[in-house]
Coordinates of C-alpha atoms and ligand atoms in Angstrom, one line a residue:
X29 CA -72.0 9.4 154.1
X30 CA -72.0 5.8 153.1
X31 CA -76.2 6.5 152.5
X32 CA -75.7 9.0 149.8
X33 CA -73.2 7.2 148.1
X34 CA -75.2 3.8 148.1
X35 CA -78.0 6.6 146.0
X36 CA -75.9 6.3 143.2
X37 CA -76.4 3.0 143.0
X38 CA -80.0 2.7 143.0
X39 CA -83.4 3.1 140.6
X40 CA -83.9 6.9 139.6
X41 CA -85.8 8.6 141.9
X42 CA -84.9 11.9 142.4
X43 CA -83.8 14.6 139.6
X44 CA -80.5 14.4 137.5
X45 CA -79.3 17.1 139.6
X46 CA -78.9 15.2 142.9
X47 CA -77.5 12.1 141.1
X48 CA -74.9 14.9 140.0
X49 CA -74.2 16.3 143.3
X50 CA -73.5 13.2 144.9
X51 CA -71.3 11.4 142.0
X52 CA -69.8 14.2 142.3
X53 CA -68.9 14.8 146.2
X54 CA -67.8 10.4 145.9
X55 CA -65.6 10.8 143.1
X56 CA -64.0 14.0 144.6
X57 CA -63.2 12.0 148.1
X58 CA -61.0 8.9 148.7
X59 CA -62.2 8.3 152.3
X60 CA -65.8 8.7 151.2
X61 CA -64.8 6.0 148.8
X62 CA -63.2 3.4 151.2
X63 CA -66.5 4.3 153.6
X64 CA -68.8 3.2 151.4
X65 CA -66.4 0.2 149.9
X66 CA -66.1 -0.9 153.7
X67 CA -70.1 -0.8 153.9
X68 CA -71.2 -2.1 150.7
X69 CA -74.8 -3.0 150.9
X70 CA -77.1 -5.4 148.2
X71 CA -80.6 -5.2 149.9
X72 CA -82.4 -2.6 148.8
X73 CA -82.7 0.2 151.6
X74 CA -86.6 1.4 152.3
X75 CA -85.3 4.5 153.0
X76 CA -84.6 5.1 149.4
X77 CA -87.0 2.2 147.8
X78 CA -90.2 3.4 149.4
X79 CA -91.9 6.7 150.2
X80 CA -91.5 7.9 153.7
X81 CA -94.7 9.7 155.7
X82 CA -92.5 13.5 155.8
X83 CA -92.8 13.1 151.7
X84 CA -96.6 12.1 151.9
X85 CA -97.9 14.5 154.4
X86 CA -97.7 18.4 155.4
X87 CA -95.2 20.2 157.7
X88 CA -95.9 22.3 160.5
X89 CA -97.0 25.9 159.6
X90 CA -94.9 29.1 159.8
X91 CA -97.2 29.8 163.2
X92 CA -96.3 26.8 164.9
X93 CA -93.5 27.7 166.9
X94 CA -92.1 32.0 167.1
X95 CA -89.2 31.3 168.7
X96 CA -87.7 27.5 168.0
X97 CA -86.3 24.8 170.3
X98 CA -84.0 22.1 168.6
X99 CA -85.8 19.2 167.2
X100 CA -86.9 16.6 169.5
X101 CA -84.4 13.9 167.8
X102 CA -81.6 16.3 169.5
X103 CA -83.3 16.2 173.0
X104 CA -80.1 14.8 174.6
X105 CA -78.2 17.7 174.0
X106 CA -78.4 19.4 177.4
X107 CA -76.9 21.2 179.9
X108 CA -76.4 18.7 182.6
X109 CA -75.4 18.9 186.4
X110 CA -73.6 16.7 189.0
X111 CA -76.1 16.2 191.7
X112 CA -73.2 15.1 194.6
X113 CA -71.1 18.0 193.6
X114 CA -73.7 21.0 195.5
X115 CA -75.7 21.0 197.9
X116 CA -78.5 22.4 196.1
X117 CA -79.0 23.3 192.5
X118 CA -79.4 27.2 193.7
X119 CA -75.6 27.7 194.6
X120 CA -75.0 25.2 191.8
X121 CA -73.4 24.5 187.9
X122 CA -74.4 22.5 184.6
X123 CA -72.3 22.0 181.9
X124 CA -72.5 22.6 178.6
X125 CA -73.0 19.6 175.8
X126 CA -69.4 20.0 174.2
X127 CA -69.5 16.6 173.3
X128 CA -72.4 16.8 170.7
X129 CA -71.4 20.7 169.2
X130 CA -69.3 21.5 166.6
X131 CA -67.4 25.0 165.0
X132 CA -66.9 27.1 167.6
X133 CA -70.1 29.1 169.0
X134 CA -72.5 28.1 171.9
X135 CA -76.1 28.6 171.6
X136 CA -77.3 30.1 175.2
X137 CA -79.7 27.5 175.4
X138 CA -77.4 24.8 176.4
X139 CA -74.3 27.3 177.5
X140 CA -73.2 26.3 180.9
X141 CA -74.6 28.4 184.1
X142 CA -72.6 29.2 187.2
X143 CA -75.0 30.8 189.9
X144 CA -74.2 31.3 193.9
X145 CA -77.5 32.7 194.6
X146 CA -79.9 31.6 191.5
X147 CA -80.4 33.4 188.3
X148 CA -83.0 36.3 188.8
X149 CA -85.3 38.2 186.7
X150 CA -84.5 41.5 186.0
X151 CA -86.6 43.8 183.9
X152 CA -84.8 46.0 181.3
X153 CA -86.7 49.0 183.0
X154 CA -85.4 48.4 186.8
X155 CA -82.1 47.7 185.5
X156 CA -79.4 50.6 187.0
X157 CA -76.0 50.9 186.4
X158 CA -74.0 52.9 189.1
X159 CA -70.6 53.9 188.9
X160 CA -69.0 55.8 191.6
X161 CA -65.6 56.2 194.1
X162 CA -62.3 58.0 192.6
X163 CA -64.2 59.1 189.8
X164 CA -64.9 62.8 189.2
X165 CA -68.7 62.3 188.3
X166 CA -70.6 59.4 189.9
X167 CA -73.1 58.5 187.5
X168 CA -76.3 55.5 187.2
X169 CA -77.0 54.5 183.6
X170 CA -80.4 53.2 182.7
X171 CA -80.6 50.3 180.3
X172 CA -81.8 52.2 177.4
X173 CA -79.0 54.9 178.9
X174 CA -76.4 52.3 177.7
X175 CA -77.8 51.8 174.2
X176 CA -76.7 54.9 172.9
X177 CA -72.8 54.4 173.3
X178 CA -70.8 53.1 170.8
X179 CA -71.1 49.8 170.5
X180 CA -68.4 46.5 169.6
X181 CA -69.1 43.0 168.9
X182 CA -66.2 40.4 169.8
X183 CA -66.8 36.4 170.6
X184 CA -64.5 35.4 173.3
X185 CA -64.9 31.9 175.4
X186 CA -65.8 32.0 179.1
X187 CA -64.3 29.1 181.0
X188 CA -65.0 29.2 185.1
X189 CA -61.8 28.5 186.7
X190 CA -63.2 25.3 188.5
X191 CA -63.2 23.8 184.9
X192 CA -61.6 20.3 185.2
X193 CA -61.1 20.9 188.6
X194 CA -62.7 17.5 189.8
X195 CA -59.7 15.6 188.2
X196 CA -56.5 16.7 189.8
X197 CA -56.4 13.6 191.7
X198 CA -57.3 11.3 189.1
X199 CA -59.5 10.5 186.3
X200 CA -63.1 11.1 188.0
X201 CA -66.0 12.1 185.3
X202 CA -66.7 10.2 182.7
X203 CA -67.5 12.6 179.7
X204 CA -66.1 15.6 178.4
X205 CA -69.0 17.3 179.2
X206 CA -68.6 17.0 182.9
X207 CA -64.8 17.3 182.5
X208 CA -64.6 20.6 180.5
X209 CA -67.9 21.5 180.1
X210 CA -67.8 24.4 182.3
X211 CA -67.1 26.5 179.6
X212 CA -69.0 28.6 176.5
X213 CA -67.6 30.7 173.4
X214 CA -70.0 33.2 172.4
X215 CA -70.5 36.8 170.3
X216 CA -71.0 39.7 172.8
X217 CA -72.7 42.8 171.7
X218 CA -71.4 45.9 174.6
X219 CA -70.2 48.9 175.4
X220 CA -66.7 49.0 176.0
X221 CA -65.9 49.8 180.0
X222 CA -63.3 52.4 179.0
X223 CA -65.7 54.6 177.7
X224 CA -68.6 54.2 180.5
X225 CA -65.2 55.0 183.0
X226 CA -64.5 58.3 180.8
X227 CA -68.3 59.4 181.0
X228 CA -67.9 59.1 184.7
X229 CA -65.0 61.7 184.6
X230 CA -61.8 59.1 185.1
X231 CA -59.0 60.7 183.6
X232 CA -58.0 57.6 181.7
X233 CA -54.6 59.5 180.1
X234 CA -53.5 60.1 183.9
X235 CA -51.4 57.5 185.8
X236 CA -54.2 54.4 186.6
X237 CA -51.4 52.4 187.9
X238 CA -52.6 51.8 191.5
X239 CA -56.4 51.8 190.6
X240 CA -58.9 49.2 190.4
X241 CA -63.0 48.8 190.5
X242 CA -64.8 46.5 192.0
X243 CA -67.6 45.2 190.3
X244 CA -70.8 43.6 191.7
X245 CA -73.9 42.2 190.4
X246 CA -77.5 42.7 191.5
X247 CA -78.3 38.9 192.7
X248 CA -78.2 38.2 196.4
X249 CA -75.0 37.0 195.8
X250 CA -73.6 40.0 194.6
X251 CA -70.1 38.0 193.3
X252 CA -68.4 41.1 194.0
X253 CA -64.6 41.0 192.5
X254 CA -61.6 43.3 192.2
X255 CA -60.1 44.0 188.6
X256 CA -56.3 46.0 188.3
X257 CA -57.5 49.2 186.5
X258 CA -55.3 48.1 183.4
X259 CA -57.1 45.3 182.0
X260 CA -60.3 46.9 183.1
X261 CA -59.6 49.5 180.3
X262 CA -57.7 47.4 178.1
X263 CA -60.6 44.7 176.5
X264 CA -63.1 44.7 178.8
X265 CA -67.6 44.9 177.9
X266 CA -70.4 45.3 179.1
X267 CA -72.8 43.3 177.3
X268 CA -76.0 43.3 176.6
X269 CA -76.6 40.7 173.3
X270 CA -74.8 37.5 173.1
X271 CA -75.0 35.1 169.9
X272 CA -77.3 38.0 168.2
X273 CA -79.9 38.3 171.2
X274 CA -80.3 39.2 174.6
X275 CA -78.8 37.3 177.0
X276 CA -80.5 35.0 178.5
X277 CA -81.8 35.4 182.2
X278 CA -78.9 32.7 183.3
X279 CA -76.2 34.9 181.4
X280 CA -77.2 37.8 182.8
X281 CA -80.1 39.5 181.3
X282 CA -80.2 42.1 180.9
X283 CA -76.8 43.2 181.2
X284 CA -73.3 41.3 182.2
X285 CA -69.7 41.9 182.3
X286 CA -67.1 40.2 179.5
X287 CA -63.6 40.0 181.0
X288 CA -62.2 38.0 178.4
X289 CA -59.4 35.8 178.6
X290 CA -59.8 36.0 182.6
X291 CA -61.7 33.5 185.3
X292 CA -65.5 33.2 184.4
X293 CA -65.9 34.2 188.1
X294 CA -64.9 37.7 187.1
X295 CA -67.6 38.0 184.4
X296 CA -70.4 39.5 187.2
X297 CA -74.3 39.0 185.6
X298 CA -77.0 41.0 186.0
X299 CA -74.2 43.9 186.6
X300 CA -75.3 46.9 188.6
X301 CA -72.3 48.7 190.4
X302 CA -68.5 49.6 189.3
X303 CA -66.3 51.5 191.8
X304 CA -63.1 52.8 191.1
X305 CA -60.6 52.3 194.2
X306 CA -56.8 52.7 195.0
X307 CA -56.8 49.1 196.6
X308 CA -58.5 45.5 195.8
X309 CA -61.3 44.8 198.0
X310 CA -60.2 41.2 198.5
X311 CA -63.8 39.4 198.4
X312 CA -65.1 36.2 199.5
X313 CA -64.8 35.7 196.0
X314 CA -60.9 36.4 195.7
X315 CA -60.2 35.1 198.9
X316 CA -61.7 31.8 200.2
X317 CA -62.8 30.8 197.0
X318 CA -60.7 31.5 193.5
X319 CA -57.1 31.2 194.9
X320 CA -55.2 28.3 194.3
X321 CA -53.6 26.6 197.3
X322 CA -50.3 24.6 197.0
X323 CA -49.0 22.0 198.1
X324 CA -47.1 23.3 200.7
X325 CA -50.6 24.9 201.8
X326 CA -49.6 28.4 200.6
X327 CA -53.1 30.3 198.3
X328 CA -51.7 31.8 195.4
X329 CA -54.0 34.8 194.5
X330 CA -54.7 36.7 191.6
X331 CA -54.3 33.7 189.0
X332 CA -56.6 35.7 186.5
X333 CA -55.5 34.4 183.2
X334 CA -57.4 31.0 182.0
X335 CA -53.9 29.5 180.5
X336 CA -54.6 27.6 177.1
X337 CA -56.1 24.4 177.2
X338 CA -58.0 21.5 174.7
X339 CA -59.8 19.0 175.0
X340 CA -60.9 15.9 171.8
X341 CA -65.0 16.7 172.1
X342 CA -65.4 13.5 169.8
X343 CA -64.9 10.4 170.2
X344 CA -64.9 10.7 173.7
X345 CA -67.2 8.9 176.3
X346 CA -70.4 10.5 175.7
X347 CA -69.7 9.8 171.8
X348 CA -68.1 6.6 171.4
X349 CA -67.3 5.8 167.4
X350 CA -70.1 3.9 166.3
X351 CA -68.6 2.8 163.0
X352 CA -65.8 -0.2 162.2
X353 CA -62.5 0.4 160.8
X354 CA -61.5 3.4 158.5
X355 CA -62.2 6.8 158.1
X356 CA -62.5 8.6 161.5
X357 CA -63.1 12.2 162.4
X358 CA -61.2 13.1 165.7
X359 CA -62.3 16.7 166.8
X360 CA -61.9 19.0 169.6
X361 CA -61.5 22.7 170.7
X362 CA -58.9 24.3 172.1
X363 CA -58.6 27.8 173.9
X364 CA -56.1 30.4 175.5
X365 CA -56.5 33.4 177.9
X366 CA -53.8 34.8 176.4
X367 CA -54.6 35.2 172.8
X368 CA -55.0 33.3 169.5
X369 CA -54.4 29.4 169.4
X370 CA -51.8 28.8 166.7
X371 CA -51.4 25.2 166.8
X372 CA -53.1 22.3 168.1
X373 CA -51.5 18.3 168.2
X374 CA -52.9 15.4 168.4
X375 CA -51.3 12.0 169.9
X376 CA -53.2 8.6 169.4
X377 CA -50.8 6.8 171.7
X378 CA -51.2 8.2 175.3
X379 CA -48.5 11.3 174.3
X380 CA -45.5 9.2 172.6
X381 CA -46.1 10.8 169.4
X382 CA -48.2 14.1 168.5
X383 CA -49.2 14.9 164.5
X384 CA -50.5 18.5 163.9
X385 CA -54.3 18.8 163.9
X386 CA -56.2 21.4 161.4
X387 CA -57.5 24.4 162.8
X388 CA -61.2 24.5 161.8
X389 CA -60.5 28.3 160.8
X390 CA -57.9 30.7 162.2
X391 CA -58.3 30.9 166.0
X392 CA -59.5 34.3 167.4
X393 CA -58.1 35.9 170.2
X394 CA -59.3 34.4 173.5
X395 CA -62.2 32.6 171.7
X396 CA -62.7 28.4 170.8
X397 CA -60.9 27.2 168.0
X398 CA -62.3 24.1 166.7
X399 CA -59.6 21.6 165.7
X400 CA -59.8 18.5 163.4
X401 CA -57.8 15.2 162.4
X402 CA -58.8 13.1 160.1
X403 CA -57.5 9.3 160.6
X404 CA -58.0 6.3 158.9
X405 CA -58.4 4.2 162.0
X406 CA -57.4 0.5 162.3
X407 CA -59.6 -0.3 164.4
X408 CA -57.3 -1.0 167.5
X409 CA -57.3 0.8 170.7
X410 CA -56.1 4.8 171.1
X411 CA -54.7 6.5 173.8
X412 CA -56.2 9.7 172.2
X413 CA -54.3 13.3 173.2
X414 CA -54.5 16.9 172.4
X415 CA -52.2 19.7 173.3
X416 CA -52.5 23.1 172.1
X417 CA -49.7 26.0 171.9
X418 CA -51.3 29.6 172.4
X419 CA -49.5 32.6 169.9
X420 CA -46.8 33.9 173.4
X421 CA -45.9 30.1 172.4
X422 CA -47.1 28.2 175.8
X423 CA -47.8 24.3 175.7
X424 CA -50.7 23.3 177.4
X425 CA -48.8 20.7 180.0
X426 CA -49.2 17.1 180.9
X427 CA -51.1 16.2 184.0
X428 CA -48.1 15.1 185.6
X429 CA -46.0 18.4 185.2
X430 CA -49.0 20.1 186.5
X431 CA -49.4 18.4 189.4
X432 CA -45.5 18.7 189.9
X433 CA -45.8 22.7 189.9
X434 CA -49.3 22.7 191.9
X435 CA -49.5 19.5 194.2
X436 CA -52.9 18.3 194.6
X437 CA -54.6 20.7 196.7
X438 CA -56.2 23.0 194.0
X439 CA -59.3 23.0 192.6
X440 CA -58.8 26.3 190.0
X441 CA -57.2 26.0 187.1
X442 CA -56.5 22.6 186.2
X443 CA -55.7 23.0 182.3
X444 CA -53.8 19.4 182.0
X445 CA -53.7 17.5 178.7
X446 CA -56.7 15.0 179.0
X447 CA -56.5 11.2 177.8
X448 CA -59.6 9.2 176.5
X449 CA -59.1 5.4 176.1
X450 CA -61.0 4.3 172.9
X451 CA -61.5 0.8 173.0
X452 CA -61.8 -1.6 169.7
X453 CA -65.6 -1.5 170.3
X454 CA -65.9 2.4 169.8
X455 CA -66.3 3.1 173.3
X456 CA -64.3 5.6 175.5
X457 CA -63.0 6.2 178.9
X458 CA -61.7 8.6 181.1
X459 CA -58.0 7.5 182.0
X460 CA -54.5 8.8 183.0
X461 CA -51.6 7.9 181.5
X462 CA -48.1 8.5 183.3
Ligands
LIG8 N1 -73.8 38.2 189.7 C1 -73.2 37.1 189.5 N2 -72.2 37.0 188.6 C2 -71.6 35.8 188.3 C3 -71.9 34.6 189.1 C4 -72.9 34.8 190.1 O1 -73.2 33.8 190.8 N3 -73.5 36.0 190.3 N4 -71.2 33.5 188.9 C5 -69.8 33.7 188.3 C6 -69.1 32.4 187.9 S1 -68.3 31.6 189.2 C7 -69.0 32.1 186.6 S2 -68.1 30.7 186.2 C8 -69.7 32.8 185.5 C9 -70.7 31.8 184.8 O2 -71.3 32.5 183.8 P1 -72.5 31.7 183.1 O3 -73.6 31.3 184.1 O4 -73.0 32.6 182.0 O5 -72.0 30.5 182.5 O6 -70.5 33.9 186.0 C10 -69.9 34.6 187.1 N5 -70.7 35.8 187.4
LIG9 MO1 -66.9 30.1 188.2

């Protein structure tokens, strides 16, 4: 920002049209003005004076690369994982860079991965689909079967209930990434269950009210969980493109489960059976792990819904501010199980007052919605907050009134208001504030 300006100011070297552009874009913006004001330079930048080598040489050809990787200057923007937090890296997760993206979509090469067994390789051809029990015609879909229903695109974000789950007790990981990382938003292409459920003969008009499927997938693992028939005809996909493409083999390639709004665990990869049953088949998976015990030592079960939640992406402590005083973009996402976020605030000191962010663009239902505030920082230290409000009207809640409800015993479904201390230097920190 401050570069381009400081072009204005300098011998012609590119064509009137550029020297428009940018005259234009610093006359239009105060803060762009006080940036380059606060930076004011009088030695004559290289970068502008001289001709670099990508202006005296040749790019790569059209041939070099079919299918691109981001550039090398971007090669920290990673999934990463904790290596004390598994055993192994088979039965394992990474998290996703949130830190370093913007808008609202993950690209699947750096979307988080949750396996218990590893991510296989399944070919499209030995994929099968089986659905059977209370249904009046038990049927297995190939993959090429499943192409030739009616098909939906929706984005919706998948957040594994463990998200934040390292921090009930206190601030532990340093980094948004390893804090709420455990999530992705991304555009499914699928069938919708309903109608797969109807080809297999369920009467979907009759009274479903006591019926569920189980759903399993085709690793070792199997992940098999139990879904109330309701929402399992209300929203729910089965995908087979996400972001445009197949899905990748950690996503489930070639074919996975969307569950929106509802614990990432539910979302079974590499899907290959659905049975409709009268009763839940109360799974390792819904049992021992993915209940949330209280303090009293009591599980709740069936906490589905991922309740809404945010999190400031930047500056946080993988992306301290690296600039003095002034203009400062404070950004973030923000998501809710239970539909559209409406509004998202933003407190700067620890949660004694909150000023209304701006909503990148309208949030979608169950998907990210990228938030924004623009400051004109002082250049003292923040106690920086968000705290979004979902469209049934739900707060996101303080750590404290969390841990009130819950005690300290869980591990699922920690979706408290998170504090970053930003020091004068730029650099931020992982801290509670009471
Ligand atoms: N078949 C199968 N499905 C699975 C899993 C698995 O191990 N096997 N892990 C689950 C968990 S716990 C989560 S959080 C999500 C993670 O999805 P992702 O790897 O695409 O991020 O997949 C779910 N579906
Ligand atoms: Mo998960």
């Amino acid at each position: 920002m401050t570069r381009e300006n400081k072009v204005d100011d300098t011998p012609e070297r590119k064509g009137p049209s550029r020297r428009g552009f940018l005259t234009g874009t610093a006359a239009s913006g105060a803060a762009l003005l006080a940036a380059t004001a606060a930076r004011a330079q009088t030695a004559p930048d290289p970068l502008i004076t001289e001709v670099q080598p990508w202006a005296s040489g040749l790019g790569e050809g059209v041939d070099a690369t079919p299918y691109g990787l981001p550039i090398k200057y971007e090669d920290d923007v990673v999934r990463r994982n904790v290596d004390w937090l598994t055993a192994d890296t088979i039965s394992s997760i990474n998290f996703t860079p949130i830190h370093a993206l913007d808008g609202t979509i993950t690209p699947q090469g750096c979307a988080f991965e949750r396996h218990h067994s590893g991510a296989i390789e399944l070919r499209k051809e030995d994929y099968r689909l089986m659905i059977n029990g209370l249904v009046d015609t038990p049927l297995v879909f190939t993959y090429a079967d499943l192409e030739r229903f009616p098909r939906e695109i929706h984005t919706y974000f998948l957040e594994c209930a463990a998200n934040t789950g390292m921090e009930w007790a206190g601030a532990q990981l340093n980094g948004a990434q390893f804090t709420h990382g455990m999530i992705h938003n991304m555009e499914y292409s699928g069938v919708p269950l309903r109608t797969l459920l109807e080809e297999a003969g369920l009467d979907t008009a009759g009274d479903l009210s006591d019926k569920w499927i189980y759903v399993e997938g085709a690793d070792a693992s199997s992940n098999g969980r139990s879904i109330p028939m309701e929402k399992a005809l209300d929203d729910v996909l089965v995908a087979f493109k996400a972001n445009g493409e197949a899905l990748r083999k950690e996503h489930g390639y070639p074919v996975r489960l969307v569950v929106p709004g509802w614990e990432g665990n539910m979302w079974v990869k590499w899907l290959r059976r659905i049975e409709v049953t009268d009763q839940p088949i109360e799974s390792r998976e819904e049992t021992s792990k993915y209940t949330d015990t209280l303090a009293d030592g009591i599980s709740r079960k069936w906490t589905w819904v991922m309740d809404a939640k945010s999190v400031i992406t930047s500056p946080s402590p993988q992306m301290p501010i690296t600039h003095g005083a002034g203009p400062l973009v404070i950004t973030g996402m923000a998501w809710s199980g239970r539909g559209a976020i409406t509004r998202v605030d933003v407190s700067l000191d620890g949660g004694m007052t909150w000023q209304p962010a701006r909503l990148g663009k309208a949030g979608d239902s169950k998907a990210l919605t990228r938030f924004y505030l623009d400051i004109d920082w002082d250049g003292s230290e923040m106690l920086i907050q968000s705290r979004a409000t979902d469209e049934t009207g739900y707060v996101q809640p303080t750590k404290d009134a969390l841990r009130e409800v819950r005690g300290e015993n869980s591990i699922y479904h920690n979706n408290c208001i998170q504090t970053w201390h930003v020091k004068e230097n730029g650099e931020a920190e992982n801290v509670e504030v009471s």
